[in-house]
JSON list of C-alpha atoms and ligand atoms in Angstrom, two decimals:
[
{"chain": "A", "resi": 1, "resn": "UNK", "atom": "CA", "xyz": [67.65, 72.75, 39.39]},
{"chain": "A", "resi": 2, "resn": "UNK", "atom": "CA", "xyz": [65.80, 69.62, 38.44]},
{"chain": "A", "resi": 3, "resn": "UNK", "atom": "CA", "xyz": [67.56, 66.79, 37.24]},
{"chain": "A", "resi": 4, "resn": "UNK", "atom": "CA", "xyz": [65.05, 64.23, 35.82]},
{"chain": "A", "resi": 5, "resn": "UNK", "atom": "CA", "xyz": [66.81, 60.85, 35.00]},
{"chain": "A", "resi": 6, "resn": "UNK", "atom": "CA", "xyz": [65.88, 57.41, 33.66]},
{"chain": "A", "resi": 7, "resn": "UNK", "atom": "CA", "xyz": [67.54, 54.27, 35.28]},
{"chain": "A", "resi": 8, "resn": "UNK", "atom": "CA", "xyz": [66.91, 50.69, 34.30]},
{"chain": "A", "resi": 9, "resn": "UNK", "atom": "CA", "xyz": [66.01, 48.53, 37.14]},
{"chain": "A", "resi": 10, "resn": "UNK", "atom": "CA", "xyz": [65.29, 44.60, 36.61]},
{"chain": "A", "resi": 11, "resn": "UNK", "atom": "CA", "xyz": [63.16, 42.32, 39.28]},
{"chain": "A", "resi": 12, "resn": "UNK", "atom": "CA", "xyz": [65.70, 39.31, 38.65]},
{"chain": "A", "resi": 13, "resn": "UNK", "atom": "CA", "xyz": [64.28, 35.41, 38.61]},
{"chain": "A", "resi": 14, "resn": "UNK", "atom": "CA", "xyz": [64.31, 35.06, 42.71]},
{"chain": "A", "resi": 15, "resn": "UNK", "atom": "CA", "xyz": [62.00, 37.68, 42.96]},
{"chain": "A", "resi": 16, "resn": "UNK", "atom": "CA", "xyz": [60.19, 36.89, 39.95]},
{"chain": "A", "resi": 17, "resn": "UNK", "atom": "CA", "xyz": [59.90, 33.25, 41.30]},
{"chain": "A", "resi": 18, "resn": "UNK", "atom": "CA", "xyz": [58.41, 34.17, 44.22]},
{"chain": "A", "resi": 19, "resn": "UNK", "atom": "CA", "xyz": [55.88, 36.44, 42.59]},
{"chain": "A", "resi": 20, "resn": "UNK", "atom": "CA", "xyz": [57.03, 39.66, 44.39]},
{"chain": "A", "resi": 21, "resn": "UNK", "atom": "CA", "xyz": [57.32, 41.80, 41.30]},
{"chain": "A", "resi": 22, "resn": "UNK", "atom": "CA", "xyz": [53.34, 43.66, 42.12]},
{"chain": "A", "resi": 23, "resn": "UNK", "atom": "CA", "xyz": [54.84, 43.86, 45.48]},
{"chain": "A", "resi": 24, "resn": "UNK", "atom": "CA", "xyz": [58.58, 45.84, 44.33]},
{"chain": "A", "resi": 25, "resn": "UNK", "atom": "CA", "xyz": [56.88, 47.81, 41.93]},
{"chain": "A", "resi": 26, "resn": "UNK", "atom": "CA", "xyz": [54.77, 49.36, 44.40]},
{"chain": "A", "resi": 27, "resn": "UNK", "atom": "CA", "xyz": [57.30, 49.70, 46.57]},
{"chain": "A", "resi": 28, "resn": "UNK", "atom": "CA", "xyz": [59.44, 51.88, 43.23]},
{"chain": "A", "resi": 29, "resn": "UNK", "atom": "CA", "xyz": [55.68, 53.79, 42.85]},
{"chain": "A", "resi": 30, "resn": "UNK", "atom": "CA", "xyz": [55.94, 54.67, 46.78]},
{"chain": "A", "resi": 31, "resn": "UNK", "atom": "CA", "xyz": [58.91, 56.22, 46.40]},
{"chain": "A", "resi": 32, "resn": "UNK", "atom": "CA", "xyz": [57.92, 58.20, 43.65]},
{"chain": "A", "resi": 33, "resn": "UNK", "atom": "CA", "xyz": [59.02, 57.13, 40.67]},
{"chain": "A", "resi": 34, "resn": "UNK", "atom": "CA", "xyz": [57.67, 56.50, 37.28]},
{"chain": "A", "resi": 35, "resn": "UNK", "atom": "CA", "xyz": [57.70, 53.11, 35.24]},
{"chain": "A", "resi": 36, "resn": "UNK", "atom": "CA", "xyz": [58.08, 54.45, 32.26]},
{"chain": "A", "resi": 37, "resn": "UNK", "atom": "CA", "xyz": [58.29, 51.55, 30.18]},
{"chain": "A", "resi": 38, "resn": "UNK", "atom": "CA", "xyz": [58.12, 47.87, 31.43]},
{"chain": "A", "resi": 39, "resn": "UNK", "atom": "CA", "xyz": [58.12, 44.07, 30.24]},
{"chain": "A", "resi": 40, "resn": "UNK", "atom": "CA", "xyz": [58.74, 40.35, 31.54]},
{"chain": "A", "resi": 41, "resn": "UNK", "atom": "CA", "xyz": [61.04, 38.12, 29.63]},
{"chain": "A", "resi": 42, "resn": "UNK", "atom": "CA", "xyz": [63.41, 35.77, 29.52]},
{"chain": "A", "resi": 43, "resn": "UNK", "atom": "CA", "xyz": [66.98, 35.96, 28.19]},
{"chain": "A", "resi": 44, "resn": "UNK", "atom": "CA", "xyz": [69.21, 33.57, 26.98]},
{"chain": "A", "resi": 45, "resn": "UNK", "atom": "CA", "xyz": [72.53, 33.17, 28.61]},
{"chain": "A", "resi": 46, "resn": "UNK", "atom": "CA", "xyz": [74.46, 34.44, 25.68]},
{"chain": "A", "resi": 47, "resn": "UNK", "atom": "CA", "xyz": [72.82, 37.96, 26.19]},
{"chain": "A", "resi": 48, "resn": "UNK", "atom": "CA", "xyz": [72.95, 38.06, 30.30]},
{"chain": "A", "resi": 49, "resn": "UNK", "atom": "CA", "xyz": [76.77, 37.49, 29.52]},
{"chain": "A", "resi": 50, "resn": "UNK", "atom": "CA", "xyz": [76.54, 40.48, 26.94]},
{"chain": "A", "resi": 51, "resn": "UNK", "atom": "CA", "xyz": [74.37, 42.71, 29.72]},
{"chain": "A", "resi": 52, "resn": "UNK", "atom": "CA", "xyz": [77.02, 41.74, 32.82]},
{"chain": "A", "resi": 53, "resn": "UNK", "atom": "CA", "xyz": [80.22, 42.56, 30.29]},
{"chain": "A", "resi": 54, "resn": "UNK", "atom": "CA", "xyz": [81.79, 44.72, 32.58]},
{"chain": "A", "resi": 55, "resn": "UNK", "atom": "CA", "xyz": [81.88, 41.82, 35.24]},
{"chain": "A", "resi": 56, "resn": "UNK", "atom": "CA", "xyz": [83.68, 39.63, 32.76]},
{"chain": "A", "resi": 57, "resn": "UNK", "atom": "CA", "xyz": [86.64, 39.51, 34.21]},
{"chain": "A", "resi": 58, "resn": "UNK", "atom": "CA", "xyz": [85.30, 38.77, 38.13]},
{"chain": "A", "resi": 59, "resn": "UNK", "atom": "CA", "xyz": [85.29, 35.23, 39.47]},
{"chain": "A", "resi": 60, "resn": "UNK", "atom": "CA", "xyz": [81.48, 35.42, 39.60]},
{"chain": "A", "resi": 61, "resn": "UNK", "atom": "CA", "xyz": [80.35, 36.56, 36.21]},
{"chain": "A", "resi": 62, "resn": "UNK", "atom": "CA", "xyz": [79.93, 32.68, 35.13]},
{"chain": "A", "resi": 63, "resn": "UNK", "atom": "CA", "xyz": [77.30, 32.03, 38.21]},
{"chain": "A", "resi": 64, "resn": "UNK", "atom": "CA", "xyz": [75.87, 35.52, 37.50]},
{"chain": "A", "resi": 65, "resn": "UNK", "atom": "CA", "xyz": [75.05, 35.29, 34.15]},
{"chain": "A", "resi": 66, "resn": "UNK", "atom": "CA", "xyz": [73.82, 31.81, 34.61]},
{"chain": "A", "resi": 67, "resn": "UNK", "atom": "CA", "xyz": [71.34, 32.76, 37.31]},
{"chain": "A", "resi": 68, "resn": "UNK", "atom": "CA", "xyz": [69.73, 36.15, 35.29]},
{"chain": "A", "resi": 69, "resn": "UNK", "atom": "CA", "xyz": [68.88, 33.68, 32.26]},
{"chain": "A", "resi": 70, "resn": "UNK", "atom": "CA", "xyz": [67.72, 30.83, 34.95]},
{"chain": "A", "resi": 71, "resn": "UNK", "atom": "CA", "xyz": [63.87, 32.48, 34.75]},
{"chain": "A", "resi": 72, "resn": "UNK", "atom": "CA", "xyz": [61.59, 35.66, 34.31]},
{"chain": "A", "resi": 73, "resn": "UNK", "atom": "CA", "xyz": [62.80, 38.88, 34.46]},
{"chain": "A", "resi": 74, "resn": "UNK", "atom": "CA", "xyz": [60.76, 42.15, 34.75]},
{"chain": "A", "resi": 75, "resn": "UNK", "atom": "CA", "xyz": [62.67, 44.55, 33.25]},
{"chain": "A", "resi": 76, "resn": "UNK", "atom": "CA", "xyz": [61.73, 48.41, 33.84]},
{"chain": "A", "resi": 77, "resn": "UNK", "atom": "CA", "xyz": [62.64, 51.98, 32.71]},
{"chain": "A", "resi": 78, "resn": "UNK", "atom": "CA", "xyz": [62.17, 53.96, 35.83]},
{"chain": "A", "resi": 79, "resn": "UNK", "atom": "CA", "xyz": [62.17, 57.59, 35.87]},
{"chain": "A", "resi": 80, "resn": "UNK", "atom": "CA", "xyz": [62.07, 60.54, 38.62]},
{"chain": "A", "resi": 81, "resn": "UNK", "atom": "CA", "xyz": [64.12, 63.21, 40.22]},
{"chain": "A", "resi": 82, "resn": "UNK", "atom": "CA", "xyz": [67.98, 61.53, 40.59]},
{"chain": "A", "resi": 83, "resn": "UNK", "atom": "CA", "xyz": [66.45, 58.53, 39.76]},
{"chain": "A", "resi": 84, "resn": "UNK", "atom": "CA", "xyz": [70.24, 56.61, 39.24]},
{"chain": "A", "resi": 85, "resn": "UNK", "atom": "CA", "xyz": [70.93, 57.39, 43.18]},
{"chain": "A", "resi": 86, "resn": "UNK", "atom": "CA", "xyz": [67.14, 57.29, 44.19]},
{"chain": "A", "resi": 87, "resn": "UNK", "atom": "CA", "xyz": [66.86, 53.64, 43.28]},
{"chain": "A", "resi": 88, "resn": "UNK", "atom": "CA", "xyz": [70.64, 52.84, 44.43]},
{"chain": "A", "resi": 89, "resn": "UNK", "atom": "CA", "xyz": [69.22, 54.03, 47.73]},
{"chain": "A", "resi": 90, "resn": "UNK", "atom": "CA", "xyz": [66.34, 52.04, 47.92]},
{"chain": "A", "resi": 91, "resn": "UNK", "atom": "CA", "xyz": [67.76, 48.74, 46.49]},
{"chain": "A", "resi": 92, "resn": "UNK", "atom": "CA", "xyz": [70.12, 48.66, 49.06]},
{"chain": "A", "resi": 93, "resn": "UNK", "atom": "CA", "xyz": [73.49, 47.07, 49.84]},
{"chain": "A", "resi": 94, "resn": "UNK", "atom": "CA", "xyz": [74.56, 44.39, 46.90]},
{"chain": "A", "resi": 95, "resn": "UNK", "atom": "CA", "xyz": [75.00, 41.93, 49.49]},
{"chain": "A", "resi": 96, "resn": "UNK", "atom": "CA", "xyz": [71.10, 41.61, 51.19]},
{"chain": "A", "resi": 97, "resn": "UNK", "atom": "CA", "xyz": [73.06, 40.78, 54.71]},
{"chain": "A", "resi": 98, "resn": "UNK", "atom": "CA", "xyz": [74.19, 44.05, 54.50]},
{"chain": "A", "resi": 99, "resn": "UNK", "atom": "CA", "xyz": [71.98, 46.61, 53.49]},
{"chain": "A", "resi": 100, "resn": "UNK", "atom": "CA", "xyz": [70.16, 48.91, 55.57]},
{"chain": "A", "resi": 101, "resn": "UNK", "atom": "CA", "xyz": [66.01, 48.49, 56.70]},
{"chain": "A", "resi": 102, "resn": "UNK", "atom": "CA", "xyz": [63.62, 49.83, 54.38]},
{"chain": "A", "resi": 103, "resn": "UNK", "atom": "CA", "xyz": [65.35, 48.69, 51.66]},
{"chain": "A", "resi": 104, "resn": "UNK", "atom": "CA", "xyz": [64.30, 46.14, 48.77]},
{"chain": "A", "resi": 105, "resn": "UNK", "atom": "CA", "xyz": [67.56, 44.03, 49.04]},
{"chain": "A", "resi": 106, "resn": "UNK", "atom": "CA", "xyz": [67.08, 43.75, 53.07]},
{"chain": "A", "resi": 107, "resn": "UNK", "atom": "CA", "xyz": [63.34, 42.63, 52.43]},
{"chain": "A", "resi": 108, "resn": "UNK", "atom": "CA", "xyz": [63.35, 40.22, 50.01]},
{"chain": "A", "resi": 109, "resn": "UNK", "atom": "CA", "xyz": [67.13, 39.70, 48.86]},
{"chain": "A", "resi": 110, "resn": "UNK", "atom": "CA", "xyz": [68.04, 36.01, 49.41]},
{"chain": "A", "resi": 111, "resn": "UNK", "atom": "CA", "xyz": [71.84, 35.92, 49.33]},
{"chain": "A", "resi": 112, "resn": "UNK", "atom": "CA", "xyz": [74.75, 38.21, 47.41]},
{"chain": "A", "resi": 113, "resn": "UNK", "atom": "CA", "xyz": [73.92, 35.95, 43.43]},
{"chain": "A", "resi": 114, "resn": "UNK", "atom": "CA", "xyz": [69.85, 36.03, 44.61]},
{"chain": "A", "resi": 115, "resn": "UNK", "atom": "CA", "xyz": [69.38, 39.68, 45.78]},
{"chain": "A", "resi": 116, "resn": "UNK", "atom": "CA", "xyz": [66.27, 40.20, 43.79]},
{"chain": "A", "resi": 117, "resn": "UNK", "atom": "CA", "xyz": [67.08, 43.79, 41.85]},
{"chain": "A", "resi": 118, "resn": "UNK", "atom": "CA", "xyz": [69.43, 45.19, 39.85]},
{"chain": "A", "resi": 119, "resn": "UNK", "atom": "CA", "xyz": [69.76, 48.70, 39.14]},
{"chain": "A", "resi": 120, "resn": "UNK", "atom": "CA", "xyz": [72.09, 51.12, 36.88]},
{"chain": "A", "resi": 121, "resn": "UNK", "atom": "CA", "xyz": [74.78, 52.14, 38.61]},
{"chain": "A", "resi": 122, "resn": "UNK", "atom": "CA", "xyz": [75.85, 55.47, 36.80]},
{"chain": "A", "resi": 123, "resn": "UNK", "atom": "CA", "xyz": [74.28, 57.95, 33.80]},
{"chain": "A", "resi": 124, "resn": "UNK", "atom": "CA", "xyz": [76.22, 56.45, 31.33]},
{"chain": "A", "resi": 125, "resn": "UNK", "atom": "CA", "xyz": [75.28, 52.80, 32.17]},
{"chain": "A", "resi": 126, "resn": "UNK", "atom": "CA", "xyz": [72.01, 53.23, 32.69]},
{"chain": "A", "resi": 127, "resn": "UNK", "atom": "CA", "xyz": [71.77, 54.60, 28.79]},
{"chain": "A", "resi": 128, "resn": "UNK", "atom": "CA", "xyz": [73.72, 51.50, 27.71]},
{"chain": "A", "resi": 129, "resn": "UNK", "atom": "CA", "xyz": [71.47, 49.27, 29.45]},
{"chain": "A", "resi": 130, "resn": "UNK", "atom": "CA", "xyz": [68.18, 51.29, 28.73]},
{"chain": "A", "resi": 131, "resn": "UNK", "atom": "CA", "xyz": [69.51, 50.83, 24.94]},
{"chain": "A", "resi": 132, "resn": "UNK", "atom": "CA", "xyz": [70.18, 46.84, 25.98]},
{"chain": "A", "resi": 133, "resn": "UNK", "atom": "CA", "xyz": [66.57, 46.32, 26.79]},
{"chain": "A", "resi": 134, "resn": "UNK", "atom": "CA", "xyz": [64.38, 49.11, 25.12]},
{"chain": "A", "resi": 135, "resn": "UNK", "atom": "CA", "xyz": [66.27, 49.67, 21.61]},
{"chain": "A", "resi": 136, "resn": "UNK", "atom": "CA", "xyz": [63.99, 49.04, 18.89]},
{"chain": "B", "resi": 201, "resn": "CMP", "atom": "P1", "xyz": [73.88, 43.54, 40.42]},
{"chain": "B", "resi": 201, "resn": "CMP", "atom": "O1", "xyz": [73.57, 44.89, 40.95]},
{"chain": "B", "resi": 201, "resn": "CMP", "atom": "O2", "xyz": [72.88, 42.92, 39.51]},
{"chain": "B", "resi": 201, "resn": "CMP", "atom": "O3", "xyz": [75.30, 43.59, 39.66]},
{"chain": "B", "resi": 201, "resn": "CMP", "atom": "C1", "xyz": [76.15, 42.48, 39.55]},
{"chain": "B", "resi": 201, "resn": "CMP", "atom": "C2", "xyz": [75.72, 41.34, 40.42]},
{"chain": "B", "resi": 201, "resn": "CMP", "atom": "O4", "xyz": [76.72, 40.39, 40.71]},
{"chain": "B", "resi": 201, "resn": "CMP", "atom": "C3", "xyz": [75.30, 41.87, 41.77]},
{"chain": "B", "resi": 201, "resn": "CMP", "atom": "O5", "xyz": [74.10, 42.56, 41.66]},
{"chain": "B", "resi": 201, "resn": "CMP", "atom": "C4", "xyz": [75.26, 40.56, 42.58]},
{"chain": "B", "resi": 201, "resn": "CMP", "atom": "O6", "xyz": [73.99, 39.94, 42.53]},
{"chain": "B", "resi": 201, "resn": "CMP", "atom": "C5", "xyz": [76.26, 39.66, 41.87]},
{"chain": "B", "resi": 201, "resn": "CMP", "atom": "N1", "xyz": [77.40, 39.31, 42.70]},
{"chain": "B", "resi": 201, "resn": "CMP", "atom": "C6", "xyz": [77.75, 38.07, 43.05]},
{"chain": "B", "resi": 201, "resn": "CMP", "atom": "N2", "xyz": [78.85, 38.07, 43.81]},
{"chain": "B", "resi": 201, "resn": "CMP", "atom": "C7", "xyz": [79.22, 39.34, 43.97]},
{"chain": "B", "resi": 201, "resn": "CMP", "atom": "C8", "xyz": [80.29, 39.99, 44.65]},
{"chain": "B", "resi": 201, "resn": "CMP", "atom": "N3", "xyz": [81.21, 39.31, 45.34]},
{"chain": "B", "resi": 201, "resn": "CMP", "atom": "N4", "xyz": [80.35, 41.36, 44.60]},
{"chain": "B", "resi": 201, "resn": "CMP", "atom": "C9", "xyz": [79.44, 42.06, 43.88]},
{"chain": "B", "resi": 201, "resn": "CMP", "atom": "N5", "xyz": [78.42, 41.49, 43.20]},
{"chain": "B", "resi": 201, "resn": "CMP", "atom": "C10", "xyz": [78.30, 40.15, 43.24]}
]
């Protein structure tokens, strides 16, 4: 049975910074999904700490929220076949040191804070953060 999903995936400021967004994106085509919807901006601390809410409570949330309103963002709706899992796959490990070759993280993630990509982690987060970004 086919299970089409939408995930929201962001090219965070390191990555941005070091203009590899052409160069992730075709990497997402490649593996065969769609960008539905896409646009660069740049948030305001206030709303990263709104977007990271469920990290309130971790001794890095400060630092985090800090660095995803330090510069551009692309943010992206991406779409395809288990696309929640598809794109957890090929992100890779949180921490770049750690995740596995082939992966985004392992290619151009800097550190654990600077690991260039964020992705939804289950169905129902990636339709809160779809609505966080996309809701008009
Ligand atoms: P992301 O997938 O965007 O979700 C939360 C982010 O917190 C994560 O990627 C990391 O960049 C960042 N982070 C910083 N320190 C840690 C940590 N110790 N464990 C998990 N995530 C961390």
């Amino acid at each position: 049975m086919s299970n089409t999903e939408q995930t929201l995936s962001i090219i965070k400021p390191d990555a941005v910074e070091r203009n590899l967004s052409e160069e992730i994106k075709e990497k997402i085509i490649e593996n065969i999904f769609k960008i539905f919807k896409e646009k660069k901006i740049k948030i305001e601390k206030q709303e990263a700490e709104k977007f990271y809410q469920v990290h309130q409570s971790k001794p890095f949330y400060n630092d985090l929220c800090s660095y995803l309103s330090s510069g551009a963002i692309v943010v992206m709706i991406l779409e395809r076949e288990n696309a929640i899992l598809e794109n957890r796959k090929l992100m890779g490990a949180t921490d770049p040191s750690k995740a596995e070759d082939g992966t985004i993280r392992k290619k151009y993630g800097i550190s654990i804070d600077k690991n260039s990509v964020h992705g939804s982690d289950s169905p129902e987060n990636a339709k809160i953060e779809i609505d966080f970004f996309f809701k008009e």
